Each structure stands twice: as C-alpha cells, then as structure tokens.
Coordinates of N, CA and C in Angstrom, one line a residue:
M1 N 10.6 -10.1 -2.1 CA 9.7 -9.5 -2.5 C 8.1 -10.2 -1.8
Q2 N 7.6 -8.8 -0.4 CA 6.2 -9.6 -0.4 C 5.1 -9.8 -1.7
S3 N 4.8 -10.4 -1.2 CA 3.0 -11.1 -1.8 C 2.2 -10.6 -1.5
Y4 N 0.9 -10.4 -1.7 CA -0.4 -10.2 -1.2 C -1.2 -10.8 -1.6
T5 N -2.5 -11.4 -0.2 CA -3.6 -12.0 -1.2 C -4.4 -11.1 -1.9
I6 N -5.2 -11.6 -2.5 CA -6.4 -10.7 -3.2 C -7.2 -9.8 -1.8
G7 N -7.0 -10.6 -1.0 CA -8.1 -10.1 0.1 C -7.6 -8.6 0.6
Q8 N -6.3 -8.9 1.3 CA -4.9 -8.0 1.4 C -5.1 -7.0 0.2
A9 N -4.7 -7.4 -0.6 CA -4.9 -6.2 -1.9 C -5.9 -4.9 -1.9
A10 N -6.9 -5.9 -1.6 CA -8.5 -5.5 -1.3 C -8.3 -4.2 -0.3
R11 N -7.9 -5.0 1.0 CA -7.8 -4.1 1.7 C -7.1 -2.1 1.7
L12 N -5.7 -3.0 1.1 CA -4.7 -1.6 1.0 C -5.5 -0.9 -0.4
L13 N -6.4 -1.3 -0.9 CA -6.4 -0.4 -2.0 C -8.1 0.0 -2.2
G14 N -8.5 0.0 -0.3 CA -9.8 0.2 -0.1 C -10.4 -0.2 -1.0
V15 N -10.7 -0.8 -1.6 CA -12.1 -1.9 -2.0 C -12.6 -3.2 -1.4
S16 N -13.8 -4.3 -2.3 CA -13.8 -5.2 -1.7 C -12.9 -6.1 -2.4
P17 N -12.7 -7.2 -2.0 CA -12.0 -8.2 -2.4 C -12.5 -8.7 -3.8
D18 N -14.4 -8.6 -3.6 CA -14.7 -8.8 -5.0 C -14.3 -8.2 -6.1
T19 N -14.0 -6.8 -6.2 CA -13.6 -5.8 -6.7 C -12.3 -6.4 -7.2
A20 N -11.0 -5.9 -6.4 CA -9.7 -6.7 -6.0 C -9.9 -7.7 -7.4
R21 N -10.6 -9.1 -7.2 CA -10.4 -10.4 -7.7 C -10.7 -9.6 -9.5
R22 N -12.1 -8.8 -9.4 CA -12.5 -8.5 -10.8 C -10.8 -7.9 -11.6
W23 N -10.6 -7.2 -11.0 CA -9.2 -6.6 -11.2 C -8.6 -7.3 -11.7
A24 N -7.9 -8.4 -10.8 CA -7.2 -9.2 -11.5 C -7.7 -10.2 -12.6
D25 N -9.1 -10.6 -12.4 CA -9.5 -11.6 -13.5 C -9.0 -10.7 -15.3
A26 N -9.5 -9.3 -15.0 CA -9.4 -8.5 -16.1 C -8.0 -8.3 -16.7
G27 N -6.9 -8.6 -16.0 CA -5.8 -8.4 -16.3 C -5.0 -7.2 -15.8
R28 N -5.8 -6.4 -14.7 CA -5.6 -5.2 -14.5 C -4.0 -5.0 -13.4
V29 N -3.7 -6.4 -13.2 CA -3.1 -6.6 -11.5 C -2.2 -7.9 -12.1
T30 N -1.4 -7.9 -12.0 CA -0.9 -9.6 -12.0 C -0.8 -10.4 -10.8
T31 N -1.4 -11.7 -11.4 CA -1.3 -12.7 -9.9 C -0.6 -13.6 -10.2
H32 N -0.1 -14.3 -9.4 CA 0.5 -16.0 -9.9 C -0.3 -16.8 -7.9
R33 N 0.6 -17.5 -9.1 CA -0.5 -18.9 -7.9 C 0.6 -19.7 -6.4
D34 N 0.5 -19.5 -5.1 CA 1.3 -20.2 -4.4 C 1.4 -21.7 -4.5
E35 N 2.1 -22.0 -3.6 CA 1.8 -23.7 -3.6 C 0.4 -24.2 -3.1
G36 N -0.5 -23.2 -2.5 CA -1.6 -24.0 -1.6 C -2.5 -23.4 -2.8
G37 N -2.2 -22.5 -4.1 CA -2.8 -21.8 -5.3 C -4.0 -21.2 -5.2
R38 N -3.7 -20.3 -4.1 CA -4.4 -18.7 -3.3 C -3.2 -18.3 -4.9
R39 N -4.7 -17.0 -5.4 CA -4.0 -16.2 -6.1 C -3.2 -15.3 -5.2
L40 N -1.6 -14.6 -5.5 CA -1.2 -14.0 -5.1 C -0.7 -12.3 -5.8
I41 N -0.4 -11.5 -5.4 CA -0.2 -10.2 -6.2 C 1.7 -9.7 -5.6
D42 N 2.1 -9.3 -6.3 CA 3.7 -9.3 -6.6 C 3.4 -8.0 -5.8
G43 N 4.3 -7.5 -4.5 CA 4.4 -6.1 -3.7 C 4.9 -4.5 -4.4
R44 N 5.1 -5.2 -5.7 CA 6.3 -3.4 -6.7 C 4.9 -3.8 -7.7
A45 N 4.1 -4.8 -7.8 CA 2.9 -4.4 -9.1 C 1.9 -3.9 -7.9
L46 N 1.7 -4.3 -7.6 CA 0.3 -3.5 -5.7 C 0.5 -2.4 -5.8
A47 N 1.7 -1.8 -5.7 CA 2.0 -0.3 -5.0 C 1.7 0.5 -6.2
A48 N 2.4 0.0 -7.7 CA 1.7 0.8 -8.5 C 0.7 0.8 -8.6
F49 N -0.1 0.0 -8.7 CA -1.3 -0.2 -9.1 C -2.1 0.4 -8.5
C50 N -1.6 0.7 -6.7 CA -2.5 1.6 -6.2 C -2.6 2.6 -6.4
V51 N -1.0 3.3 -7.0 CA -0.9 4.7 -7.2 C -1.7 5.0 -8.3
E52 N -1.8 3.5 -9.2 CA -2.6 4.5 -10.5 C -4.1 4.6 -10.5
V53 N -4.5 4.1 -9.3 CA -5.9 3.3 -8.4 C -6.2 4.6 -7.8
A54 N -5.7 5.5 -7.0 CA -5.9 6.9 -6.7 C -5.5 7.7 -7.5
Q55 N -5.3 7.4 -8.6 CA -5.3 8.8 -9.5 C -6.3 9.0 -10.2
G56 N -7.4 8.1 -10.6 CA -8.2 8.1 -11.0 C -8.5 7.1 -12.5
Q57 N -6.8 6.4 -12.5 CA -7.0 5.5 -13.5 C -7.8 4.1 -13.8
G58 N -7.7 4.2 -12.1 CA -8.0 2.4 -11.9 C -9.6 2.6 -11.5
G59 N -10.2 3.4 -11.0 CA -12.1 3.5 -10.8 C -12.5 2.8 -9.9
N60 N -13.1 3.3 -9.2 CA -13.6 2.1 -7.5 C -14.9 1.6 -8.3
G61 N -15.4 2.1 -9.2 CA -16.9 1.3 -9.5 C -18.0 1.4 -8.6
D62 N -18.6 0.7 -8.0 CA -20.3 0.3 -6.7 C -19.1 0.2 -5.7
D63 N -17.8 0.2 -5.4 CA -17.6 -0.1 -4.6 C -16.8 1.4 -3.9
D64 N -17.2 2.5 -3.7 CA -16.3 3.9 -3.4 C -16.5 3.9 -2.2
I65 N -16.3 3.1 -1.4 CA -16.5 3.1 0.2 C -15.4 4.4 1.0
P66 N -15.8 5.2 2.1 CA -14.6 6.0 2.5 C -14.0 5.4 3.4
Y67 N -12.5 5.6 2.9 CA -11.6 4.9 4.1 C -11.4 5.5 5.3
T68 N -11.8 5.1 6.8 CA -11.3 5.7 7.7 C -10.2 4.9 8.9
S69 N -10.0 5.9 9.7 CA -9.1 4.7 10.6 C -9.2 5.0 11.9
A70 N -9.2 4.4 12.9 CA -9.3 4.4 14.0 C -7.7 5.3 14.9
R71 N -7.4 6.0 15.4 CA -7.0 6.4 16.1 C -5.8 6.7 15.1
N72 N -6.1 7.4 13.8 CA -5.3 8.6 13.5 C -4.5 7.1 12.1
A73 N -4.3 6.1 12.1 CA -3.6 5.0 11.3 C -4.3 4.3 10.2
F74 N -3.5 5.1 9.2 CA -3.2 4.7 7.8 C -2.9 3.5 7.4
P75 N -3.4 2.1 7.5 CA -2.0 1.5 7.0 C -2.6 0.6 5.4
G76 N -1.3 0.6 4.9 CA -0.9 0.7 3.2 C -0.1 0.2 2.8
I77 N 0.5 0.6 1.7 CA 1.6 -0.1 1.1 C 2.6 1.2 0.9
V78 N 4.1 0.9 0.7 CA 4.7 2.0 0.5 C 5.4 2.0 -1.2
T79 N 4.6 3.1 -2.1 CA 5.2 2.9 -3.4 C 6.1 4.1 -3.4
A80 N 6.6 4.6 -2.7 CA 8.1 5.3 -2.9 C 8.9 5.4 -1.9
V81 N 10.2 5.2 -1.9 CA 11.3 5.3 -0.7 C 12.0 6.8 -2.0
K82 N 12.5 7.6 -0.9 CA 13.7 8.1 -1.4 C 14.2 9.3 -0.3
L83 N 15.9 7.9 -0.9 CA 17.7 8.1 0.2 C 17.7 9.3 -0.1
G84 N 18.1 10.5 0.6 CA 19.2 11.3 0.6 C 20.6 10.9 1.1
D85 N 21.4 11.9 1.5 CA 22.7 11.9 2.5 C 22.0 11.4 4.2
V86 N 20.7 12.1 4.6 CA 20.8 11.6 5.9 C 19.6 11.8 5.7
A87 N 18.2 12.5 5.2 CA 17.4 12.3 5.0 C 16.4 11.4 4.4
A88 N 15.2 11.3 4.0 CA 14.4 10.0 3.5 C 13.4 10.4 3.2
Q89 N 12.5 10.4 2.2 CA 11.2 10.5 2.1 C 10.2 9.7 1.9
V90 N 9.1 9.0 2.0 CA 8.6 7.9 2.1 C 7.1 7.8 2.1
E91 N 6.3 7.6 0.8 CA 5.0 7.7 0.3 C 4.3 6.8 0.5
I92 N 3.7 6.3 0.8 CA 2.4 5.5 1.1 C 1.4 5.7 0.5
Q93 N 0.5 4.5 -0.1 CA -0.7 4.9 -0.5 C -1.6 3.9 0.5
A94 N -2.7 5.1 0.9 CA -3.7 3.9 1.9 C -5.1 3.7 1.4
G95 N -5.8 3.1 0.8 CA -6.9 3.5 0.3 C -6.5 4.6 -0.7
P96 N -7.8 5.5 -1.2 CA -7.7 6.6 -2.1 C -6.5 7.4 -1.5
H97 N -5.9 7.7 0.0 CA -5.1 8.4 0.6 C -3.6 8.2 0.2
R98 N -2.7 9.1 -0.2 CA -2.1 9.2 -0.4 C -1.0 9.9 0.9
L99 N 0.7 9.9 1.6 CA 0.6 10.2 2.5 C 2.2 9.7 2.5
V100 N 2.6 11.2 2.3 CA 4.3 11.4 2.5 C 5.0 11.8 4.2
S101 N 6.4 11.0 4.3 CA 6.4 11.1 5.6 C 8.3 11.3 5.1
L102 N 8.3 12.6 6.2 CA 10.2 13.0 5.7 C 10.2 12.5 7.1
L103 N 11.7 11.5 6.9 CA 12.5 10.7 8.5 C 13.9 10.8 8.2
T104 N 14.4 10.1 9.1 CA 16.0 10.0 8.5 C 15.9 8.5 8.2
R105 N 17.3 8.7 6.9 CA 17.7 8.1 6.1 C 18.1 6.5 7.3
E106 N 18.4 6.8 8.0 CA 18.9 5.6 9.3 C 17.4 5.0 9.6
A107 N 16.3 6.1 10.4 CA 14.6 5.3 10.4 C 14.3 4.6 9.1
V108 N 14.5 4.9 8.1 CA 14.3 4.2 6.8 C 14.7 2.0 6.5
E109 N 16.5 3.0 6.8 CA 17.0 1.4 6.7 C 17.1 0.4 7.9
E110 N 16.8 1.5 8.9 CA 16.5 0.1 10.2 C 15.1 -0.4 10.3
L111 N 14.0 0.3 9.7 CA 12.6 -0.3 9.4 C 13.0 -1.3 8.1
G112 N 13.7 -1.3 7.1 CA 13.9 -2.3 6.0 C 13.3 -2.1 4.9
L113 N 12.3 -0.7 5.7 CA 11.6 0.6 4.0 C 11.7 -0.1 2.7
E114 N 10.7 -0.4 1.9 CA 11.3 -0.5 0.8 C 9.5 -0.9 -0.3
V115 N 9.6 -0.3 -1.8 CA 8.7 -0.3 -2.2 C 8.0 -1.5 -2.1
G116 N 6.3 -1.7 -1.9 CA 6.1 -3.0 -1.9 C 5.6 -3.4 -1.0
M117 N 5.9 -2.9 0.2 CA 5.5 -3.8 1.6 C 4.8 -2.9 2.2
Q118 N 3.9 -3.4 3.0 CA 2.7 -3.1 4.0 C 3.6 -2.0 5.0
A119 N 2.7 -1.2 5.5 CA 3.2 0.2 6.2 C 1.9 0.5 6.7
T120 N 2.2 1.4 7.8 CA 1.3 2.0 8.4 C 1.9 3.5 8.8
A121 N 1.1 4.4 8.5 CA 1.2 6.1 8.4 C 0.6 6.0 9.7
R122 N 1.0 6.6 10.6 CA 0.1 8.0 11.8 C -0.2 8.8 11.6
V123 N -0.5 9.5 11.6 CA -1.2 11.0 11.7 C -0.8 11.7 13.0
K124 N -0.1 12.6 13.8 CA -0.2 12.8 15.1 C 0.2 14.5 14.7
S125 N -1.0 15.6 14.6 CA -0.9 17.2 14.0 C -0.4 17.1 13.2
T126 N 0.9 17.6 13.1 CA 1.2 17.8 11.5 C 3.0 17.0 11.2
S127 N 2.9 15.7 12.0 CA 3.6 14.9 11.8 C 3.3 13.2 11.5
V128 N 3.8 12.7 10.3 CA 3.1 11.0 10.2 C 4.4 10.8 10.4
H129 N 3.9 9.4 11.1 CA 5.1 8.1 11.8 C 4.7 6.8 10.8
I130 N 6.1 6.5 10.6 CA 5.7 5.3 9.6 C 6.0 4.1 10.7
D131 N 5.1 3.0 10.5 CA 5.6 2.2 11.0 C 5.3 0.2 10.4
R132 N 6.1 -0.2 10.1 CA 6.6 -1.6 9.6 C 5.3 -2.4 10.1
T133 N 4.7 -3.2 8.7 CA 3.6 -4.1 9.4 C 3.8 -5.6 8.9

C-alpha cells in the first residue's frame, strides 16, 4: 500500500503542511516513520481522513485556501472503487472536491486503481478522466 509524506498529504487535503502536521500531532490521522525517520500516512487511512475533512468533520481552520487547478486537472486520492461486471465507479477526493467517474472495469484494472492511491481526475465537459499518478 502506498504511503504519503505529511507534505504530500497536505497537498491532497488542500491544506498547508503545518495544518497536516498539527492534525497528525493531535492523533486525527495515524502516522508511522520510515527508515529515514520521515513521518508517513498509510494511503487507506489518508483516503478515509480526506473524506472526513471534506464532509466538514475535519475543519480547515485558518488554512481555508481555494483549491484550483490548471487545465481542469484535480490531483487527489482514490477514496472508493466500486466494480461491476462491466462498469466501475471511482471516487477521488481532491482537496475539498469529490469527483466521481464512471468507466469500464477493464480500465480500472489496467490502471491498478485502489483506495488510498494517488490519482488525477481530468474534467472535460461532462466527462471525468482518471490518470494514475
């Protein structure tokens, strides 16, 4: 499972690294240390926390910064993958934005998408395309 540094988690949450660090210090999201001593957050734990924050349970405090992206790309973290026989639904939390894309099951499997991994939703008109990052 992919893990994220405090800085990477902050970017995905749409907050400053200081806010993400304070949340980790307060125990709101669990961290562990790598061999180099860096604090990391497990991808699944970060995905759940992103959803919590986006639903207003996490609070942004003084870091209420609007989240924008050039060329309609929304980098975020996969929070849900629902597979059907042919189709699939993928949810991405990109800062305060929750994006849902319907695509083929084959595409999800080919990209190896799973909860907790980083991905980018690209929006064009009414379509949302998912890029693995």
